[in-house]
Amino acid sequence: MKLAIHGGKPVRKKIFPGNKTIATQEIRAVKMVLTSGVLSKYLGCWHDNFYGGKEVQALEKEWARYFKVKHAVAVNSATSGLMAAVGAAGIGPGDEVITSPYTMSATPVSVLVYGGVPVFADIEDDYYCLDVKSVEKRITKRTKAIMAVDIFGQPYDVDGINALARKHGLYVIEDCAQAPGATYAGKYAGTMSDMGVFSLNYHKHIHCGEGGMIVTNDDKLAQRLQLIRNHAETVVEDMGVTDLNNMLGFNFRMTELQAAVARCQLRKLNGLLKKRLENVSYLEKRLKAIPAVKIPKVRPGCKHAFYVYPMTFDASIAGVNREVFLHAVKAELSGFELRENEGGAAIGIGYVRPLYFQPLYQKRILYGGTSYPFDRASKEALASYEPGSAPVCERKHFEELFTHEFVHPFLTHKDLDDVATAFFKVWDHREELQ
Ligand SMILES: *Cc1c(COP(=O)(O)O)cnc(C)c1O
């Protein structure tokens, strides 16, 4: 059997099913909203409608009940949600927020929006989340918060990071965009930090096209989040709010249409996650027979939500490098329905390049072409932008890690068998790749 990359017959030509969670319930719910004629009900002033319409408010109640948290605040994206959380925490010019370089770019950008300075710490070798020892080394007098990321669906080191934050009087803001339904010691990801931010964009476990949810158990933070979401500056006076720090509002409002869809999706989360985790264990059983690939570790006491499935490749065992091996696997498989334009199977070599390599952190040119707010950064903060500053993250990304979505809930055992067969075929013929 010749490898597909050398012109042989691929293991599979049929495109894999996409992760299509939208069905009749969502269509019915959207029709009802459209029929009502009320597509949004927010008013940007102190009024009953300051909190939005009935779908938005129902979604917030249901979200808070599901995740067992006091407040849920709906927004139009997790990017907006992260910004609102940074604003609610009172972060301002020159304040430092320690976060992971292995996340979506929006995580540190939410800090820059308020004139704060993102500081990158390294990640854990096993779990890819913020490494508590590295975070501790980055703390300076200017540090105000830690932004933890439940990357790939794995909860952050809640005990370690929260204890460090308490010791230094820091907020913990949690980017749980990839981890809805993940748990740590029986509690939901997003609910053990000061504020947790979920995403409802169309790549995520459940979605409404674009959307986000912020959760918190703190009444004052909840109010500040609601104000930042909806034109704070016009509302504070009538609402009797005297703390004006960051009380500048945006329009981060979710529409009734999105909220109606998100309510249906929340009801599906349990079932979708269960199927995803079944697929994980099915695929894992087969792939772990290949000595050069390692299946991911789950933090003890945690339930991982596997937004993507992170694996590592050991080139010294395989005798070929990661890129060569995975390009050959991709050639054996076709992609997902919705990703046809990307060509080949959805396998990522690494995840995102560690964020400090971006021109934003290398050149530090931003507002009006000035270097603000980087000109206020401590030397520790600036040192965290130097290549080499997060060695574990760099090794994972540039040498070992690969990520794929061949665990999503619409894949059948037959689909997963094809994935495993492709890996085995390339493994058995790896000498031909040298
Ligand atoms: C998707 C994602 C976001 C941004 O979500 P949006 O809703 O698209 O703004 C932020 N952080 C992480 C880790 C994500 O995966």
GROMACS .gro file of C-alpha atoms and ligand atoms in nm:
model
  449
    1MET     CA    1   0.000   0.000   0.000
    2LYS     CA    2   0.155   0.323  -0.117
    3LEU     CA    3   0.110   0.634   0.096
    4ALA     CA    4  -0.139   0.886  -0.042
    5ILE     CA    5   0.127   1.158  -0.020
    6HIS     CA    6   0.331   0.951  -0.272
    7GLY     CA    7   0.034   0.902  -0.505
    8GLY     CA    8  -0.122   0.597  -0.338
    9LYS     CA    9  -0.491   0.548  -0.263
   10PRO     CA   10  -0.597   0.753   0.043
   11VAL     CA   11  -0.762   0.580   0.340
   12ARG     CA   12  -1.065   0.800   0.294
   13LYS     CA   13  -1.196   1.033   0.026
   14LYS     CA   14  -1.535   1.108   0.178
   15ILE     CA   15  -1.549   1.437   0.366
   16PHE     CA   16  -1.609   1.399   0.740
   17PRO     CA   17  -1.940   1.525   0.880
   18GLY     CA   18  -1.926   1.874   1.028
   19ASN     CA   19  -2.013   1.968   1.386
   20LYS     CA   20  -2.367   2.083   1.301
   21THR     CA   21  -2.555   2.144   1.622
   22ILE     CA   22  -2.826   2.371   1.484
   23ALA     CA   23  -3.153   2.185   1.417
   24THR     CA   24  -3.532   2.214   1.435
   25GLN     CA   25  -3.548   2.347   1.793
   26GLU     CA   26  -3.332   2.646   1.705
   27ILE     CA   27  -3.530   2.712   1.386
   28ARG     CA   28  -3.857   2.708   1.581
   29ALA     CA   29  -3.716   2.938   1.850
   30VAL     CA   30  -3.589   3.190   1.594
   31LYS     CA   31  -3.924   3.186   1.413
   32MET     CA   32  -4.100   3.273   1.737
   33VAL     CA   33  -3.871   3.569   1.799
   34LEU     CA   34  -3.910   3.690   1.440
   35THR     CA   35  -4.288   3.656   1.464
   36SER     CA   36  -4.290   3.862   1.784
   37GLY     CA   37  -4.112   4.143   1.600
   38VAL     CA   38  -3.887   4.207   1.904
   39LEU     CA   39  -3.533   4.132   1.786
   40SER     CA   40  -3.372   4.324   2.072
   41LYS     CA   41  -3.512   4.516   2.364
   42TYR     CA   42  -3.216   4.691   2.522
   43LEU     CA   43  -3.229   5.057   2.617
   44GLY     CA   44  -2.903   5.234   2.697
   45CYS     CA   45  -3.043   5.418   2.999
   46TRP     CA   46  -3.161   5.336   3.350
   47HIS     CA   47  -3.489   5.162   3.271
   48ASP     CA   48  -3.634   4.807   3.296
   49ASN     CA   49  -3.504   4.746   2.946
   50PHE     CA   50  -3.146   4.826   3.051
   51TYR     CA   51  -3.119   4.448   3.107
   52GLY     CA   52  -3.246   4.350   2.761
   53GLY     CA   53  -3.544   4.150   2.639
   54LYS     CA   54  -3.702   3.831   2.761
   55GLU     CA   55  -3.491   3.583   2.564
   56VAL     CA   56  -3.167   3.743   2.684
   57GLN     CA   57  -3.286   3.748   3.043
   58ALA     CA   58  -3.417   3.390   3.026
   59LEU     CA   59  -3.085   3.274   2.881
   60GLU     CA   60  -2.897   3.443   3.165
   61LYS     CA   61  -3.116   3.274   3.428
   62GLU     CA   62  -3.082   2.934   3.266
   63TRP     CA   63  -2.705   2.974   3.220
   64ALA     CA   64  -2.659   3.072   3.586
   65ARG     CA   65  -2.872   2.777   3.700
   66TYR     CA   66  -2.689   2.529   3.476
   67PHE     CA   67  -2.341   2.636   3.584
   68LYS     CA   68  -2.447   2.687   3.949
   69VAL     CA   69  -2.329   3.046   3.964
   70LYS     CA   70  -2.502   3.361   4.091
   71HIS     CA   71  -2.486   3.586   3.783
   72ALA     CA   72  -2.462   3.532   3.409
   73VAL     CA   73  -2.424   3.832   3.177
   74ALA     CA   74  -2.490   3.778   2.806
   75VAL     CA   75  -2.272   3.962   2.554
   76ASN     CA   76  -2.218   3.957   2.179
   77SER     CA   77  -1.886   3.768   2.189
   78ALA     CA   78  -1.629   3.631   2.429
   79THR     CA   79  -1.393   3.900   2.303
   80SER     CA   80  -1.640   4.160   2.433
   81GLY     CA   81  -1.685   3.951   2.747
   82LEU     CA   82  -1.311   3.952   2.820
   83MET     CA   83  -1.299   4.328   2.767
   84ALA     CA   84  -1.595   4.379   3.001
   85ALA     CA   85  -1.429   4.158   3.264
   86VAL     CA   86  -1.102   4.351   3.246
   87GLY     CA   87  -1.299   4.675   3.271
   88ALA     CA   88  -1.508   4.549   3.563
   89ALA     CA   89  -1.188   4.451   3.748
   90GLY     CA   90  -1.083   4.816   3.729
   91ILE     CA   91  -0.769   4.749   3.525
   92GLY     CA   92  -0.614   5.071   3.396
   93PRO     CA   93  -0.306   5.225   3.232
   94GLY     CA   94   0.016   5.047   3.325
   95ASP     CA   95  -0.156   4.773   3.528
   96GLU     CA   96  -0.015   4.433   3.450
   97VAL     CA   97  -0.218   4.121   3.384
   98ILE     CA   98  -0.039   3.787   3.367
   99THR     CA   99  -0.173   3.550   3.106
  100SER     CA  100  -0.082   3.261   2.878
  101PRO     CA  101   0.086   3.307   2.541
  102TYR     CA  102  -0.095   2.992   2.424
  103THR     CA  103  -0.446   3.120   2.367
  104MET     CA  104  -0.654   3.312   2.120
  105SER     CA  105  -0.521   3.663   2.057
  106ALA     CA  106  -0.831   3.822   2.214
  107THR     CA  107  -0.728   3.718   2.566
  108PRO     CA  108  -0.436   3.965   2.606
  109VAL     CA  109  -0.594   4.223   2.372
  110SER     CA  110  -0.873   4.276   2.627
  111VAL     CA  111  -0.605   4.405   2.865
  112LEU     CA  112  -0.448   4.641   2.609
  113VAL     CA  113  -0.788   4.797   2.538
  114TYR     CA  114  -0.784   4.945   2.892
  115GLY     CA  115  -0.422   5.054   2.872
  116GLY     CA  116  -0.313   4.754   3.074
  117VAL     CA  117  -0.005   4.550   2.989
  118PRO     CA  118  -0.031   4.177   2.920
  119VAL     CA  119   0.254   3.977   3.070
  120PHE     CA  120   0.308   3.625   2.942
  121ALA     CA  121   0.396   3.334   3.169
  122ASP     CA  122   0.485   2.982   3.062
  123ILE     CA  123   0.244   2.688   3.041
  124GLU     CA  124   0.233   2.346   3.207
  125ASP     CA  125   0.408   2.064   3.025
  126ASP     CA  126   0.118   1.823   3.073
  127TYR     CA  127  -0.189   2.046   3.058
  128TYR     CA  128  -0.101   2.354   2.846
  129CYS     CA  129  -0.257   2.592   3.103
  130LEU     CA  130  -0.075   2.867   3.296
  131ASP     CA  131   0.208   2.728   3.506
  132VAL     CA  132   0.171   2.859   3.860
  133LYS     CA  133   0.549   2.876   3.926
  134SER     CA  134   0.606   3.078   3.612
  135VAL     CA  135   0.316   3.311   3.699
  136GLU     CA  136   0.465   3.372   4.043
  137LYS     CA  137   0.796   3.479   3.888
  138ARG     CA  138   0.617   3.739   3.673
  139ILE     CA  139   0.439   3.916   3.960
  140THR     CA  140   0.550   4.276   4.013
  141LYS     CA  141   0.413   4.571   4.210
  142ARG     CA  142   0.200   4.657   3.907
  143THR     CA  143   0.030   4.318   3.872
  144LYS     CA  144  -0.348   4.347   3.914
  145ALA     CA  145  -0.488   4.023   3.776
  146ILE     CA  146  -0.416   3.679   3.639
  147MET     CA  147  -0.602   3.577   3.327
  148ALA     CA  148  -0.617   3.199   3.324
  149VAL     CA  149  -0.719   3.010   3.010
  150ASP     CA  150  -0.888   2.669   3.010
  151ILE     CA  151  -0.709   2.587   2.689
  152PHE     CA  152  -0.843   2.306   2.468
  153GLY     CA  153  -1.115   2.251   2.732
  154GLN     CA  154  -0.886   2.167   3.026
  155PRO     CA  155  -0.958   2.361   3.348
  156TYR     CA  156  -0.669   2.576   3.473
  157ASP     CA  157  -0.485   2.494   3.799
  158VAL     CA  158  -0.761   2.641   4.013
  159ASP     CA  159  -0.607   2.563   4.355
  160GLY     CA  160  -0.258   2.682   4.262
  161ILE     CA  161  -0.351   2.997   4.070
  162ASN     CA  162  -0.630   3.104   4.307
  163ALA     CA  163  -0.403   3.066   4.612
  164LEU     CA  164  -0.135   3.276   4.444
  165ALA     CA  165  -0.393   3.541   4.353
  166ARG     CA  166  -0.525   3.554   4.709
  167LYS     CA  167  -0.174   3.591   4.848
  168HIS     CA  168  -0.104   3.892   4.624
  169GLY     CA  169  -0.454   4.042   4.617
  170LEU     CA  170  -0.510   3.981   4.246
  171TYR     CA  171  -0.824   3.916   4.046
  172VAL     CA  172  -0.851   3.591   3.851
  173ILE     CA  173  -1.028   3.631   3.519
  174GLU     CA  174  -1.090   3.302   3.341
  175ASP     CA  175  -1.114   3.257   2.967
  176CYS     CA  176  -1.330   2.944   2.957
  177ALA     CA  177  -1.432   2.990   2.591
  178GLN     CA  178  -1.314   2.638   2.511
  179ALA     CA  179  -1.438   2.467   2.825
  180PRO     CA  180  -1.817   2.478   2.869
  181GLY     CA  181  -1.910   2.181   3.088
  182ALA     CA  182  -1.553   2.104   3.197
  183THR     CA  183  -1.520   2.057   3.573
  184TYR     CA  184  -1.256   2.088   3.845
  185ALA     CA  185  -1.328   1.900   4.169
  186GLY     CA  186  -1.691   1.874   4.063
  187LYS     CA  187  -1.737   2.245   3.993
  188TYR     CA  188  -1.782   2.399   3.651
  189ALA     CA  189  -1.494   2.574   3.476
  190GLY     CA  190  -1.566   2.946   3.474
  191THR     CA  191  -1.724   2.951   3.820
  192MET     CA  192  -1.421   2.924   4.047
  193SER     CA  193  -1.250   3.245   3.938
  194ASP     CA  194  -1.376   3.603   3.992
  195MET     CA  195  -1.522   3.611   3.640
  196GLY     CA  196  -1.544   3.340   3.375
  197VAL     CA  197  -1.595   3.418   3.007
  198PHE     CA  198  -1.761   3.170   2.769
  199SER     CA  199  -1.787   3.196   2.391
  200LEU     CA  200  -2.089   3.115   2.177
  201ASN     CA  201  -1.916   3.165   1.843
  202TYR     CA  202  -1.972   2.903   1.575
  203HIS     CA  203  -1.648   2.714   1.638
  204LYS     CA  204  -1.736   2.636   1.998
  205HIS     CA  205  -1.915   2.337   2.161
  206ILE     CA  206  -2.246   2.522   2.154
  207HIS     CA  207  -2.310   2.844   1.968
  208CYS     CA  208  -2.549   3.104   1.834
  209GLY     CA  209  -2.330   3.228   1.548
  210GLU     CA  210  -2.157   3.488   1.760
  211GLY     CA  211  -2.208   3.542   2.132
  212GLY     CA  212  -2.058   3.522   2.479
  213MET     CA  213  -2.149   3.479   2.846
  214ILE     CA  214  -1.972   3.610   3.155
  215VAL     CA  215  -2.037   3.446   3.491
  216THR     CA  216  -1.956   3.569   3.841
  217ASN     CA  217  -2.065   3.516   4.201
  218ASP     CA  218  -1.990   3.880   4.287
  219ASP     CA  219  -2.284   4.125   4.282
  220LYS     CA  220  -2.071   4.436   4.229
  221LEU     CA  221  -1.876   4.282   3.940
  222ALA     CA  222  -2.204   4.168   3.782
  223GLN     CA  223  -2.338   4.523   3.792
  224ARG     CA  224  -2.017   4.664   3.643
  225LEU     CA  225  -2.030   4.404   3.365
  226GLN     CA  226  -2.390   4.501   3.286
  227LEU     CA  227  -2.291   4.868   3.274
  228ILE     CA  228  -1.991   4.815   3.046
  229ARG     CA  229  -2.210   4.600   2.818
  230ASN     CA  230  -2.463   4.876   2.776
  231HIS     CA  231  -2.345   5.239   2.768
  232ALA     CA  232  -2.234   5.278   3.131
  233GLU     CA  233  -2.168   5.652   3.102
  234THR     CA  234  -2.533   5.733   3.036
  235VAL     CA  235  -2.662   5.504   3.314
  236VAL     CA  236  -2.437   5.548   3.621
  237GLU     CA  237  -2.595   5.870   3.744
  238ASP     CA  238  -2.954   5.749   3.749
  239MET     CA  239  -2.850   5.409   3.877
  240GLY     CA  240  -2.669   5.574   4.170
  241VAL     CA  241  -2.329   5.426   4.086
  242THR     CA  242  -2.046   5.630   4.236
  243ASP     CA  243  -1.739   5.422   4.145
  244LEU     CA  244  -1.663   5.567   3.802
  245ASN     CA  245  -1.348   5.363   3.732
  246ASN     CA  246  -1.385   5.228   3.376
  247MET     CA  247  -1.750   5.329   3.359
  248LEU     CA  248  -1.732   5.380   2.987
  249GLY     CA  249  -1.987   5.172   2.805
  250PHE     CA  250  -1.999   4.984   2.479
  251ASN     CA  251  -2.267   4.809   2.287
  252PHE     CA  252  -2.187   4.447   2.374
  253ARG     CA  253  -2.554   4.349   2.363
  254MET     CA  254  -2.676   4.012   2.242
  255THR     CA  255  -2.991   4.009   2.027
  256GLU     CA  256  -3.309   3.818   2.114
  257LEU     CA  257  -3.248   3.594   1.811
  258GLN     CA  258  -2.907   3.484   1.936
  259ALA     CA  259  -3.036   3.438   2.290
  260ALA     CA  260  -3.322   3.218   2.166
  261VAL     CA  261  -3.072   2.999   1.978
  262ALA     CA  262  -2.832   2.991   2.273
  263ARG     CA  263  -3.112   2.872   2.506
  264CYS     CA  264  -3.175   2.570   2.279
  265GLN     CA  265  -2.802   2.505   2.256
  266LEU     CA  266  -2.753   2.510   2.633
  267ARG     CA  267  -3.009   2.230   2.664
  268LYS     CA  268  -2.794   2.024   2.427
  269LEU     CA  269  -2.462   2.083   2.600
  270ASN     CA  270  -2.478   1.775   2.824
  271GLY     CA  271  -2.554   1.534   2.541
  272LEU     CA  272  -2.302   1.689   2.301
  273LEU     CA  273  -2.025   1.676   2.559
  274LYS     CA  274  -2.108   1.316   2.652
  275LYS     CA  275  -2.082   1.206   2.290
  276ARG     CA  276  -1.758   1.402   2.244
  277LEU     CA  277  -1.602   1.233   2.547
  278GLU     CA  278  -1.713   0.891   2.419
  279ASN     CA  279  -1.540   0.969   2.091
  280VAL     CA  280  -1.229   1.075   2.279
  281SER     CA  281  -1.205   0.744   2.460
  282TYR     CA  282  -1.279   0.544   2.144
  283LEU     CA  283  -1.008   0.718   1.942
  284GLU     CA  284  -0.766   0.718   2.234
  285LYS     CA  285  -0.782   0.339   2.271
  286ARG     CA  286  -0.666   0.298   1.914
  287LEU     CA  287  -0.413   0.579   1.877
  288LYS     CA  288  -0.227   0.501   2.195
  289ALA     CA  289  -0.088   0.188   2.027
  290ILE     CA  290   0.138   0.412   1.816
  291PRO     CA  291   0.458   0.465   2.020
  292ALA     CA  292   0.543   0.807   1.875
  293VAL     CA  293   0.214   0.979   1.952
  294LYS     CA  294   0.100   1.060   2.304
  295ILE     CA  295  -0.260   1.109   2.409
  296PRO     CA  296  -0.337   1.410   2.630
  297LYS     CA  297  -0.333   1.399   3.008
  298VAL     CA  298  -0.631   1.519   3.205
  299ARG     CA  299  -0.564   1.709   3.527
  300PRO     CA  300  -0.649   1.484   3.826
  301GLY     CA  301  -1.005   1.542   3.948
  302CYS     CA  302  -1.104   1.722   3.628
  303LYS     CA  303  -1.341   1.664   3.342
  304HIS     CA  304  -1.183   1.787   3.017
  305ALA     CA  305  -1.418   1.929   2.750
  306PHE     CA  306  -1.184   1.857   2.453
  307TYR     CA  307  -1.266   2.157   2.234
  308VAL     CA  308  -0.977   2.026   2.028
  309TYR     CA  309  -0.782   1.708   2.091
  310PRO     CA  310  -0.417   1.790   2.174
  311MET     CA  311  -0.159   1.519   2.108
  312THR     CA  312   0.219   1.518   2.103
  313PHE     CA  313   0.454   1.363   1.852
  314ASP     CA  314   0.795   1.227   1.944
  315ALA     CA  315   1.019   1.257   1.639
  316SER     CA  316   1.303   1.069   1.808
  317ILE     CA  317   1.083   0.758   1.834
  318ALA     CA  318   0.933   0.796   1.486
  319GLY     CA  319   1.254   0.876   1.302
  320VAL     CA  320   1.067   1.140   1.096
  321ASN     CA  321   0.968   1.486   1.202
  322ARG     CA  322   0.621   1.597   1.307
  323GLU     CA  323   0.544   1.805   0.998
  324VAL     CA  324   0.637   1.531   0.754
  325PHE     CA  325   0.441   1.268   0.944
  326LEU     CA  326   0.125   1.476   0.981
  327HIS     CA  327   0.125   1.596   0.620
  328ALA     CA  328   0.123   1.230   0.524
  329VAL     CA  329  -0.168   1.160   0.763
  330LYS     CA  330  -0.360   1.456   0.621
  331ALA     CA  331  -0.312   1.323   0.270
  332GLU     CA  332  -0.486   0.999   0.378
  333LEU     CA  333  -0.796   1.189   0.493
  334SER     CA  334  -1.029   1.458   0.365
  335GLY     CA  335  -1.149   1.752   0.572
  336PHE     CA  336  -1.472   1.848   0.745
  337GLU     CA  337  -1.773   1.963   0.543
  338LEU     CA  338  -1.754   2.318   0.666
  339ARG     CA  339  -1.380   2.338   0.623
  340GLU     CA  340  -1.349   2.222   0.265
  341ASN     CA  341  -1.179   2.545   0.165
  342GLU     CA  342  -0.897   2.469   0.410
  343GLY     CA  343  -0.804   2.155   0.217
  344GLY     CA  344  -0.717   1.824   0.374
  345ALA     CA  345  -0.807   1.707   0.719
  346ALA     CA  346  -0.841   1.946   1.009
  347ILE     CA  347  -0.514   1.868   1.183
  348GLY     CA  348  -0.318   2.161   1.324
  349ILE     CA  349   0.058   2.140   1.358
  350GLY     CA  350   0.092   2.305   1.697
  351TYR     CA  351  -0.190   2.541   1.791
  352VAL     CA  352  -0.134   2.919   1.767
  353ARG     CA  353   0.219   3.055   1.760
  354PRO     CA  354   0.300   3.183   2.112
  355LEU     CA  355   0.135   3.526   2.106
  356TYR     CA  356   0.440   3.731   2.199
  357PHE     CA  357   0.583   3.659   1.854
  358GLN     CA  358   0.314   3.886   1.703
  359PRO     CA  359   0.430   4.227   1.571
  360LEU     CA  360   0.207   4.383   1.839
  361TYR     CA  361   0.445   4.261   2.113
  362GLN     CA  362   0.766   4.264   1.910
  363LYS     CA  363   0.729   4.616   1.768
  364ARG     CA  364   0.497   4.760   2.034
  365ILE     CA  365   0.338   5.019   1.808
  366LEU     CA  366  -0.023   5.078   1.897
  367TYR     CA  367  -0.253   5.374   1.980
  368GLY     CA  368  -0.197   5.658   1.735
  369GLY     CA  369   0.131   5.493   1.638
  370THR     CA  370   0.272   5.547   1.990
  371SER     CA  371   0.410   5.275   2.213
  372TYR     CA  372   0.141   5.333   2.480
  373PRO     CA  373   0.069   5.134   2.700
  374PHE     CA  374   0.392   4.937   2.655
  375ASP     CA  375   0.589   5.249   2.754
  376ARG     CA  376   0.453   5.196   3.105
  377ALA     CA  377   0.547   4.830   3.130
  378SER     CA  378   0.792   4.695   3.384
  379LYS     CA  379   1.109   4.535   3.253
  380GLU     CA  380   0.972   4.199   3.369
  381ALA     CA  381   0.670   4.250   3.144
  382LEU     CA  382   0.881   4.342   2.842
  383ALA     CA  383   1.113   4.047   2.907
  384SER     CA  384   0.812   3.818   2.869
  385TYR     CA  385   0.791   3.920   2.500
  386GLU     CA  386   1.144   3.796   2.425
  387PRO     CA  387   1.163   3.477   2.220
  388GLY     CA  388   1.256   3.199   2.460
  389SER     CA  389   1.065   3.350   2.752
  390ALA     CA  390   0.814   3.060   2.763
  391PRO     CA  391   1.031   2.759   2.679
  392VAL     CA  392   0.767   2.493   2.747
  393CYS     CA  393   0.516   2.672   2.526
  394GLU     CA  394   0.772   2.710   2.247
  395ARG     CA  395   0.877   2.346   2.264
  396LYS     CA  396   0.515   2.229   2.256
  397HIS     CA  397   0.426   2.455   1.968
  398PHE     CA  398   0.733   2.434   1.748
  399GLU     CA  399   0.827   2.070   1.811
  400GLU     CA  400   0.574   1.842   1.976
  401LEU     CA  401   0.208   1.937   1.972
  402PHE     CA  402  -0.058   1.869   1.713
  403THR     CA  403  -0.428   1.936   1.750
  404HIS     CA  404  -0.733   1.809   1.569
  405GLU     CA  405  -1.109   1.797   1.595
  406PHE     CA  406  -1.163   1.429   1.517
  407VAL     CA  407  -1.359   1.384   1.839
  408HIS     CA  408  -1.658   1.609   1.776
  409PRO     CA  409  -2.001   1.464   1.854
  410PHE     CA  410  -2.119   1.412   1.496
  411LEU     CA  411  -1.841   1.169   1.410
  412THR     CA  412  -1.927   0.799   1.415
  413HIS     CA  413  -1.706   0.508   1.516
  414LYS     CA  414  -1.656   0.436   1.146
  415ASP     CA  415  -1.526   0.792   1.098
  416LEU     CA  416  -1.288   0.749   1.391
  417ASP     CA  417  -1.173   0.411   1.257
  418ASP     CA  418  -1.070   0.587   0.936
  419VAL     CA  419  -0.871   0.842   1.135
  420ALA     CA  420  -0.693   0.568   1.327
  421THR     CA  421  -0.630   0.369   1.008
  422ALA     CA  422  -0.468   0.674   0.848
  423PHE     CA  423  -0.235   0.716   1.146
  424PHE     CA  424  -0.146   0.344   1.144
  425LYS     CA  425  -0.085   0.340   0.771
  426VAL     CA  426   0.159   0.631   0.793
  427TRP     CA  427   0.321   0.482   1.104
  428ASP     CA  428   0.377   0.147   0.927
  429HIS     CA  429   0.525   0.320   0.621
  430ARG     CA  430   0.721   0.590   0.798
  431GLU     CA  431   1.054   0.475   0.650
  432GLU     CA  432   0.924   0.583   0.310
  433LEU     CA  433   0.900   0.940   0.442
  434GLN     CA  434   1.271   0.976   0.522
  435LIG     C1  435  -1.303   3.152   2.080
  435LIG     C2  436  -1.216   3.207   2.184
  435LIG     C3  437  -1.223   3.341   2.224
  435LIG     C4  438  -1.305   3.445   2.153
  435LIG     O1  439  -1.437   3.413   2.138
  435LIG     P1  440  -1.533   3.506   2.050
  435LIG     O2  441  -1.670   3.469   2.101
  435LIG     O3  442  -1.513   3.467   1.908
  435LIG     O4  443  -1.501   3.646   2.075
  435LIG     C5  444  -1.143   3.382   2.328
  435LIG     N1  445  -1.060   3.298   2.390
  435LIG     C6  446  -1.049   3.168   2.354
  435LIG     C7  447  -0.954   3.079   2.428
  435LIG     C8  448  -1.125   3.119   2.249
  435LIG     O5  449  -1.113   2.992   2.212
   0.00000   0.00000   0.00000
